[in-house]
Amino acid sequence: MTHSLRGADILARSLAAAGTRKVFSLSGNHIMPIFDATIEAKLDIVHVRHEGAATHMADAWGRLTGEPGVCLFTGGPGHANAVGPLVTALGAESPVVMLSGHAPLGQLGFDAFQELRQAEMAAPATKASWTAQTSHGLGADIARAMRIAKSGRPGPVHVSIPTDIMEALVDDGERFIAGRDACRSVPNALSAEIAESIVAQLRKARRPLVLTGPMMGNGDARALREKLAQVSGVPVLYMESPRGVADPTLGAIAEVLAQADLVLMLGKKLDFTVRFGQAPLFDATCRFIQIDPDAAALDRARVAIGDASRIVFATLADAMPAAHALITAWSAGKPVSGAWADEVAAAQAFRPQEWGSIASHDGAIHGLHVGQAVRGLIDRLPAPIYVSDGGECSQWSQACVGERAAMRMTNGPGGAIGGGVAFAIAAAVAQPRSPVVLTIGDGSFGYHMAEYETAVRCKAPFVAIVGNDSCWNAEHQIQLRVYGAERAIGCEMLATRYDQVVAALGGHGELVTRAADLPAALDRAIQSGKPACVNVMVQRVAAPTFSRRAIQPSVSGA
């Protein structure tokens, strides 16, 4: 006996068949059929307070699990609210599938309710964006979206779903549900012959480096880059920050990049974060090898570097399969000498001795001491996840924490702030056994503060350490450097009691004004078992910079 299914049922059951467990969403008229269909499909909806937060949550899910994070929105303004954070997911190379309800196909062009050219709006921030056309084809739409999101350089995909095809019945609908195999991507491997050739070139170099990008961040990808460094003896550096080589996690690494003579870009774009491979960051004679899943990225690099002859070899392959191939090829021989690797490690680990003289004051704690307290907390926790949401104060914490956490996320190369609270909630949902620690500025914290209600409702505990300097400090520091203190304008905020706001929403909140009180406050926040906010009054200081030649500690600003 065959059964009729709504298009919405085909869609929801295809998501479930693909392995989707959570759908991050905010309800709305256009998507009520899909909400209804999730019941039989056994999909759990994480229902948020703002569409942008759900997109950030799907992004975090993708980065932490490697599987597409799925977010679902109503059409028109709901869709528009959700599109902005796709830019962050795109920069972070995070697999996301964004589904939006849409005006009915039969009413398009007649000013239908909340009619909008949604696919066109999402297109610049996605790998692919389209509007579904048939009810029976919704399973194929889901499978295609999943494949594209995971293939090559991972990234977001958008599909708009008109309401009339959600509601229409499809005879023998079960045969149109996409199976898990249809949703799998096909990896583009690196051949053993090419891997051996690349290994031979790295062996001949005096000062080789491997640079990896956001897709090599967590889980199996992190294990692969650590294994590659181990078997080869070649330093393998991970870059995901919008500050590029100025990421405080990397210490004084810029000083050794200038000494490298051969750099393998393993899925890492030759982009602004490495200053397009140009001098003086790299020596003008430094050569590059590129392994990248995107032909367009290889084409851009040949132009951006300014001298295409410095790219001695470029090939298309996915980063993780390529890492496997390189490890296999290198395992046949010994690692290269450790002297150069030791020099690179020392540069990355470098932190100025002058930091020992930096002082905190009651009522205004220096970002360094916040970072040291966060590092202590990370070291006390089992398999923690560390999230850093941009801002000057969080850069001090990144410098102190480094890669000590089991998993970590920043705001990524896209450089947008404000997603941290949503990232932390998704991390707690995706990895419920791992404590989640977030550092975030007071400006960023304001974006999605209401999502603490979501976290309390979903029983998703995390600890946010809010660096509160009553200021949009990153921009304030630009004003001080470029225009002078007398022309600083528009960046002031109030010394808000964010801890009390969180407590009112059902979480745990504490105010900290002395550095000595921070460790105990962080422990209490963890032990509360609630979504927590430790509101720390901090000095207005610039992010740390590193030089082993001329070092000046940061001082308090105005």
XYZ file of C-alpha atoms in Angstrom, residues 242-243 248 388-398 411 415-418 439-444 467 469 471-475 477 541-544:
37
model
C 40.323 37.463 10.665
C 43.560 38.950 12.045
C 47.525 36.269 19.090
C 36.297 33.545 21.117
C 34.074 36.272 19.695
C 36.470 38.871 18.292
C 37.109 42.106 20.176
C 40.290 43.394 21.793
C 39.817 41.779 25.207
C 39.164 38.352 23.687
C 42.454 38.573 21.790
C 44.280 38.515 25.128
C 42.389 35.347 26.039
C 43.243 33.786 22.661
C 34.552 34.530 14.540
C 35.542 39.050 10.765
C 31.968 39.696 11.924
C 31.388 39.860 15.664
C 28.284 39.033 17.674
C 35.151 35.052 25.788
C 33.308 38.014 24.322
C 33.271 41.802 24.470
C 30.343 43.805 25.784
C 29.566 45.086 22.288
C 29.390 41.585 20.826
C 34.995 41.887 28.873
C 34.846 48.270 29.060
C 33.019 50.650 24.673
C 33.257 49.344 21.140
C 36.943 49.107 21.893
C 38.348 47.684 18.641
C 36.989 50.687 16.777
C 41.535 51.847 19.343
C 43.494 48.282 25.909
C 44.463 47.254 22.408
C 44.866 43.614 21.445
C 48.347 42.185 22.095
